[in-house]
XYZ file of N, CA and C in Angstrom:
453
model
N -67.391 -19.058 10.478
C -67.249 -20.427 10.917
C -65.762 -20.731 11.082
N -65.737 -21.531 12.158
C -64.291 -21.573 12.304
C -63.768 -22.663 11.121
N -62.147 -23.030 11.361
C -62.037 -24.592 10.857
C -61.681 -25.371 11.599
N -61.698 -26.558 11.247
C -61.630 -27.609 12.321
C -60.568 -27.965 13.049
N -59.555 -27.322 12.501
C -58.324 -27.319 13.621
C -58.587 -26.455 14.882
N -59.614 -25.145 14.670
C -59.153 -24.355 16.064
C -60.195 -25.311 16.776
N -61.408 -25.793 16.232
C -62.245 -26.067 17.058
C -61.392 -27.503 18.090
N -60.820 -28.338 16.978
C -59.899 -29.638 17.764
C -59.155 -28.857 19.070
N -58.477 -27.947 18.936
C -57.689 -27.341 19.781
C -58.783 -26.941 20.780
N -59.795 -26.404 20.681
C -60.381 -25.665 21.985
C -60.861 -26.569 22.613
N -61.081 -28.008 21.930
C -61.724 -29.052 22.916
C -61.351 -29.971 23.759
N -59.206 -29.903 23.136
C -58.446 -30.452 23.401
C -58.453 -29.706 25.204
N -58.103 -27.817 24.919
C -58.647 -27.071 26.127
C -59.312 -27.337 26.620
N -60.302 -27.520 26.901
C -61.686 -27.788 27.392
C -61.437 -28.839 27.872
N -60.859 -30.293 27.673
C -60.897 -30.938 28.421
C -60.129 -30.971 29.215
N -58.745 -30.396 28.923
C -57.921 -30.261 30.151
C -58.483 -29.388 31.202
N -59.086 -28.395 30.906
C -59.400 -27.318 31.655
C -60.285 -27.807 32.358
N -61.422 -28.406 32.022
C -62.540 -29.198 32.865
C -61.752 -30.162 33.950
N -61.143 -31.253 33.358
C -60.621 -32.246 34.039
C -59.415 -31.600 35.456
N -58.873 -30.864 34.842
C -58.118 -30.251 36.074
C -58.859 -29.292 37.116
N -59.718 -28.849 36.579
C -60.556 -28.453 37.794
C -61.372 -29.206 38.368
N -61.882 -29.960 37.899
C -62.811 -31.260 38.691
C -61.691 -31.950 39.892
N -60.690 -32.230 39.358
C -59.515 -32.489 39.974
C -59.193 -31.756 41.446
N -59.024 -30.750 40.798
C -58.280 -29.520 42.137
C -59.008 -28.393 43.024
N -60.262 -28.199 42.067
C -60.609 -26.405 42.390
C -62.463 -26.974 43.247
N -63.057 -28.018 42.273
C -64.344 -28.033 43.092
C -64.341 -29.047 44.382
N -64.919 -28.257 45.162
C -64.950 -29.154 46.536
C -66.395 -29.766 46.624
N -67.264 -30.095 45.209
C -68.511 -30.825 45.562
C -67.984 -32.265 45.845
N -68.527 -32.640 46.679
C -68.097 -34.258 47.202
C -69.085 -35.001 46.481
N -69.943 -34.924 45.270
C -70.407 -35.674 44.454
C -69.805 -36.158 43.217
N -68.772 -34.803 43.087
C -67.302 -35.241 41.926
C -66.385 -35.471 42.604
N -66.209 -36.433 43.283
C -64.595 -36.952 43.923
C -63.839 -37.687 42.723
N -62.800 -38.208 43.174
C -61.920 -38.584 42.058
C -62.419 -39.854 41.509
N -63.964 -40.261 41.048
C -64.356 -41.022 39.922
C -65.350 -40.613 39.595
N -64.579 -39.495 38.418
C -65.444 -38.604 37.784
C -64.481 -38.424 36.742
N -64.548 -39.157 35.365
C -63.450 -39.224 34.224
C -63.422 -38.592 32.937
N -63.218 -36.977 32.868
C -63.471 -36.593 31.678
C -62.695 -37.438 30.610
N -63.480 -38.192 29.408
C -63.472 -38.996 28.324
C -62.753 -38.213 27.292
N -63.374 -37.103 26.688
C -63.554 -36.321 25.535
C -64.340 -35.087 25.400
N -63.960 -34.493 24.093
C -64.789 -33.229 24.866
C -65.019 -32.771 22.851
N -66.163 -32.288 22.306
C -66.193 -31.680 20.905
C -67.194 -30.541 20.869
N -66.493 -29.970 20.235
C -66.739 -28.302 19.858
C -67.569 -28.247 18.716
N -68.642 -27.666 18.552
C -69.403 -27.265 17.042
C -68.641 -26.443 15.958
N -68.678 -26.423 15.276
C -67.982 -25.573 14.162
C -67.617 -24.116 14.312
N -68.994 -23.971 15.010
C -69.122 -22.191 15.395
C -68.483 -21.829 16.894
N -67.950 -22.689 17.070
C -66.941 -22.415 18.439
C -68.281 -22.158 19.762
N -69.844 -22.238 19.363
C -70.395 -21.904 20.587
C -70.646 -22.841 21.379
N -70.674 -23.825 21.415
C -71.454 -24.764 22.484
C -70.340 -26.303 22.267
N -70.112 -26.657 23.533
C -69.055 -27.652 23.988
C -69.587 -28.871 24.522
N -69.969 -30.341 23.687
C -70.315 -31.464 24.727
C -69.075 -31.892 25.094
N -68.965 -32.469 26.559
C -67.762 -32.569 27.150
C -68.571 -34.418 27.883
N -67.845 -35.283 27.039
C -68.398 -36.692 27.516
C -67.446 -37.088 29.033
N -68.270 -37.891 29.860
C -67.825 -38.209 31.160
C -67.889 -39.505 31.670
N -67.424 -39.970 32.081
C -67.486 -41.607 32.968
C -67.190 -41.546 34.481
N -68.441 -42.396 35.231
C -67.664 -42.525 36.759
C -67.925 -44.155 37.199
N -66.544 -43.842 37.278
C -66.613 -45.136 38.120
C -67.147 -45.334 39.368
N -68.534 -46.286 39.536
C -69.253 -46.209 41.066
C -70.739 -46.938 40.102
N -71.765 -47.048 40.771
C -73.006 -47.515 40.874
C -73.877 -46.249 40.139
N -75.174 -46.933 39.589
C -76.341 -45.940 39.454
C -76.205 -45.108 39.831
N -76.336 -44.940 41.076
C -76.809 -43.621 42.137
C -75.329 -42.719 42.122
N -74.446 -43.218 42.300
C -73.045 -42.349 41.999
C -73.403 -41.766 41.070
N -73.752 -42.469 39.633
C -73.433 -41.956 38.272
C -74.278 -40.485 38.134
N -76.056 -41.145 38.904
C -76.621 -39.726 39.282
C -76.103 -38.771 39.890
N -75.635 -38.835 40.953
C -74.586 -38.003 41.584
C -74.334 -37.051 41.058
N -73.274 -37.455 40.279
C -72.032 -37.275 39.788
C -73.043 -36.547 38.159
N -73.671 -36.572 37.750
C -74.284 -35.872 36.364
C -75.184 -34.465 37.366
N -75.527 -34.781 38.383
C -76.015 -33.575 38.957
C -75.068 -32.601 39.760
N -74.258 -32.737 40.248
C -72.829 -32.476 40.720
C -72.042 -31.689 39.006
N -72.100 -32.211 38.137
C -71.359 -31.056 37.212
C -72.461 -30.696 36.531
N -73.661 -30.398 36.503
C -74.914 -29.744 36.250
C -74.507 -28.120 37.411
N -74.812 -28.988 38.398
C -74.369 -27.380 39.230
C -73.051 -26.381 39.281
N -72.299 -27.463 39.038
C -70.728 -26.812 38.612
C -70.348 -26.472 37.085
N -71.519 -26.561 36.175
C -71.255 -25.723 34.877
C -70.879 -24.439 34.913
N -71.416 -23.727 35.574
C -71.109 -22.160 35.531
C -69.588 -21.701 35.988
N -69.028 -22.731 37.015
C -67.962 -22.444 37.029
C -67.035 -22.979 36.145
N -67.205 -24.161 35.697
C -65.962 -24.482 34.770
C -66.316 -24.075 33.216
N -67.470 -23.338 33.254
C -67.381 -22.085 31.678
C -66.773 -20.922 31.809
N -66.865 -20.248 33.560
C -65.768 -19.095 33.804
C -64.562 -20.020 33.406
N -64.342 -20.813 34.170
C -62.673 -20.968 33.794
C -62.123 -21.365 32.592
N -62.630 -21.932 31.600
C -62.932 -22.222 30.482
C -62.195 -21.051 29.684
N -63.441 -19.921 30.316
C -63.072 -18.985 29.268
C -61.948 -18.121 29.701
N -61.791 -18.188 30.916
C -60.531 -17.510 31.241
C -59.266 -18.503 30.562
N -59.379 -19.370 30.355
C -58.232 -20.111 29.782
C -58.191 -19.821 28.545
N -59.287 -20.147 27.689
C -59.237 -19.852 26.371
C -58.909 -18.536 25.670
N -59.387 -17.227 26.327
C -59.561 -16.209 26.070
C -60.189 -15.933 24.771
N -61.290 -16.857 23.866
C -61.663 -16.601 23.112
C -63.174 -15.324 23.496
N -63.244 -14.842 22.416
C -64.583 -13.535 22.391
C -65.539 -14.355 23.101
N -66.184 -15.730 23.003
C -67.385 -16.170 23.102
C -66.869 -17.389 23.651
N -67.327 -17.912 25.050
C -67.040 -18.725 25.584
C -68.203 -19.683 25.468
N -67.754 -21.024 25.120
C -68.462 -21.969 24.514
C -69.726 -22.483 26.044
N -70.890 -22.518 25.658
C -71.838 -23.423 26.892
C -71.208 -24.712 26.850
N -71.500 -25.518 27.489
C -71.005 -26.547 28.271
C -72.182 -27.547 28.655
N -72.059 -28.778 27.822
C -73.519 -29.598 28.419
C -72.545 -31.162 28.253
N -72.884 -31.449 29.850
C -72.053 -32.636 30.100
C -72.811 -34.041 29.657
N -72.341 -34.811 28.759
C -72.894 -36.478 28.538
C -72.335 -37.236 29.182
N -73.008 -38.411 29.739
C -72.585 -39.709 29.937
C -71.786 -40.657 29.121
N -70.485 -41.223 28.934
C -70.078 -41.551 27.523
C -70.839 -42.556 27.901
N -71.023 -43.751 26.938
C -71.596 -45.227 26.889
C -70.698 -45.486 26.732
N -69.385 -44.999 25.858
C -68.533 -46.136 25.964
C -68.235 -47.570 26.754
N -68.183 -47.757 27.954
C -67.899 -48.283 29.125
C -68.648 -49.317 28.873
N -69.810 -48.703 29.182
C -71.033 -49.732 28.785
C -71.004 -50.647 27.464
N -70.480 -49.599 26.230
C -70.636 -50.249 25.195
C -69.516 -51.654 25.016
N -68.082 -51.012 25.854
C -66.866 -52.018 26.022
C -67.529 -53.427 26.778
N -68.255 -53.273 27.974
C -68.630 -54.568 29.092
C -69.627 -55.490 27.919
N -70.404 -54.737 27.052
C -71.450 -55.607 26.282
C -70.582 -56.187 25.383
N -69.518 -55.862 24.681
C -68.456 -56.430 23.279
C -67.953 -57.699 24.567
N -67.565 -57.494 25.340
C -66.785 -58.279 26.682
C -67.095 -59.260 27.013
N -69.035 -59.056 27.220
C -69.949 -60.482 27.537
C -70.252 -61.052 26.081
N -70.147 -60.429 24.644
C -70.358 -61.015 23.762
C -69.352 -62.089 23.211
N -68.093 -61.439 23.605
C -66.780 -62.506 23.306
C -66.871 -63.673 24.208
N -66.939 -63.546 25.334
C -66.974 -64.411 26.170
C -67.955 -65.286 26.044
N -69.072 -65.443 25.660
C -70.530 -66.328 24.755
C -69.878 -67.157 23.587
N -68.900 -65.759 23.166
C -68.308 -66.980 21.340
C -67.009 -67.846 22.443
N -66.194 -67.257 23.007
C -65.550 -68.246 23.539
C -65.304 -69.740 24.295
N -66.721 -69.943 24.957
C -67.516 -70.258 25.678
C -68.029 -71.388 24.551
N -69.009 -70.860 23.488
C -69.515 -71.786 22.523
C -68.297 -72.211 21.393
N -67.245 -71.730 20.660
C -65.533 -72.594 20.356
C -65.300 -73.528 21.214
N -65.757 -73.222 22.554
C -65.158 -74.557 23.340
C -66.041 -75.617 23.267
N -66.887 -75.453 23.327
C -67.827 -76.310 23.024
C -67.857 -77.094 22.150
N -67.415 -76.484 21.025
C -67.708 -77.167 19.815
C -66.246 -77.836 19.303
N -64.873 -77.146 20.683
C -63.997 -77.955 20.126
C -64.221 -79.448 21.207
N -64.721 -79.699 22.315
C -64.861 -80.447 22.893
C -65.872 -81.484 22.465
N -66.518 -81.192 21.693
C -67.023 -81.774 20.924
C -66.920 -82.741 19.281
N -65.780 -82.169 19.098
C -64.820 -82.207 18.109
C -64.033 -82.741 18.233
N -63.694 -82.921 19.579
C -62.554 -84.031 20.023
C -62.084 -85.544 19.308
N -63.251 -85.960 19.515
C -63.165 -87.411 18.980
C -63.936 -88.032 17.749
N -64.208 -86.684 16.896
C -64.620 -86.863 16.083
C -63.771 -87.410 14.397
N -64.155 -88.504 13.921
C -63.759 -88.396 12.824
C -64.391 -87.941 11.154
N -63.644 -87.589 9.966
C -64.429 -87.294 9.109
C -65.230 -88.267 8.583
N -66.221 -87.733 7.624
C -67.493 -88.764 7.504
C -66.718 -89.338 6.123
N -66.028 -88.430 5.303
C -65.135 -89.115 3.933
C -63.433 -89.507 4.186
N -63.276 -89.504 3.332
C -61.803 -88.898 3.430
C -61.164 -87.666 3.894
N -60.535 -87.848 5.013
C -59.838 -86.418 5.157
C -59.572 -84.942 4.014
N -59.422 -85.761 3.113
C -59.028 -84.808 1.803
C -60.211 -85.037 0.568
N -60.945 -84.445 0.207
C -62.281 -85.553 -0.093
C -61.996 -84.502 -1.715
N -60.813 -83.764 -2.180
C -60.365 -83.410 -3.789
C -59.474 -84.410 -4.455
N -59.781 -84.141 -5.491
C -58.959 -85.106 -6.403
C -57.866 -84.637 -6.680
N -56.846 -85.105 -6.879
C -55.506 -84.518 -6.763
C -54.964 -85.452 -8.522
N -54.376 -84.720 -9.007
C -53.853 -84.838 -10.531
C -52.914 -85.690 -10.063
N -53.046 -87.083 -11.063
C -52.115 -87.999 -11.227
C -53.126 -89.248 -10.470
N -54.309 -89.224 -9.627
C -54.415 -90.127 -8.777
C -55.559 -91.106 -9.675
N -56.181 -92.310 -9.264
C -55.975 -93.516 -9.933
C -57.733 -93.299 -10.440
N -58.449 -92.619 -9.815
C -59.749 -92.350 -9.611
C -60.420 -91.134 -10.516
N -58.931 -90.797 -11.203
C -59.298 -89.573 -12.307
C -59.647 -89.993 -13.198
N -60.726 -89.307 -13.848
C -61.886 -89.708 -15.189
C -61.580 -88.639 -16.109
N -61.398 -89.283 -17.753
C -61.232 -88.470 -19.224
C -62.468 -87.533 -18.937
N -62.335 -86.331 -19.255
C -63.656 -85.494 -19.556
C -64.317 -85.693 -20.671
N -63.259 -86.633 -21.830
C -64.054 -86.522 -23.100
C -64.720 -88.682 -23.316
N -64.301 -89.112 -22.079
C -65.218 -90.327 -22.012
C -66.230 -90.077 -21.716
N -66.480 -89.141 -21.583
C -68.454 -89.021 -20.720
C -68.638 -88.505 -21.535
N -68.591 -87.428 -23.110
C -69.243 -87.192 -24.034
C -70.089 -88.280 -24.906
């Protein structure tokens, strides 16, 4: 088993190595340039590589674009391993990150609390308190009671 430094390092590879060839070397016109390698992590045992992805474009792009490096696995595991030169060149199975997705949902959720603060400061506007602004007793003031008169 490896340790987790070589594996950090080969994935660190791996993504450069992926990303620059998506970049330069494949001419599928389903990976044009919004096709965003994210990240990329290695198993312990150095065999098998998820390499997360984002594209910027619609549904049908995104399909695209997941079937487009489905067919271009085989080549960017040759090059992979020609880069790496390790004994055992890691398989390669590409994910969709959610990230993106997960960022736009935090995005519309802030914007709901922002949205309802305003609300409630506009509402707040002309409001006054129902007591006294300061509704504690403050030491020295005229309204303070012995604790040992109420025994």
């Amino acid at each position: 088993m490896a340790d987790n430094a070589r594996a950090k390092r080969l994935a660190d590879l791996i993504r450069e190595v992926v990303a620059q060839k998506l970049q330069r070397g494949i001419k599928d016109p389903r990976l044009g340039s919004h096709v965003t390698i994210t990240d990329t992590r290695v198993t312990g045992d150095l065999r098998e590589a998820t390499v997360f992805y984002t594209v910027y474009g619609d549904d049908e792009e995104r399909a695209a674009a997941a079937a487009g490096l489905e067919s271009a696995k085989g080549i960017l595991r040759s090059e992979v391993g020609r880069a790496a030169g390790v004994k055992f060149t890691p398989t390669l199975a590409f994910v969709a990150d959610a990230l993106p997705d997960t960022a736009r949902t935090i995005e519309d959720l802030l914007d709901k609390a922002r949205q309802s603060d305003e609300k409630v400061r506009e509402a707040s506007a002309g409001a006054a308190y129902a007591g006294d602004a300061d509704p504690y007793r403050k030491p020295g003031s005229e309204d303070e009671t012995d604790g040992d008169a109420a025994e």
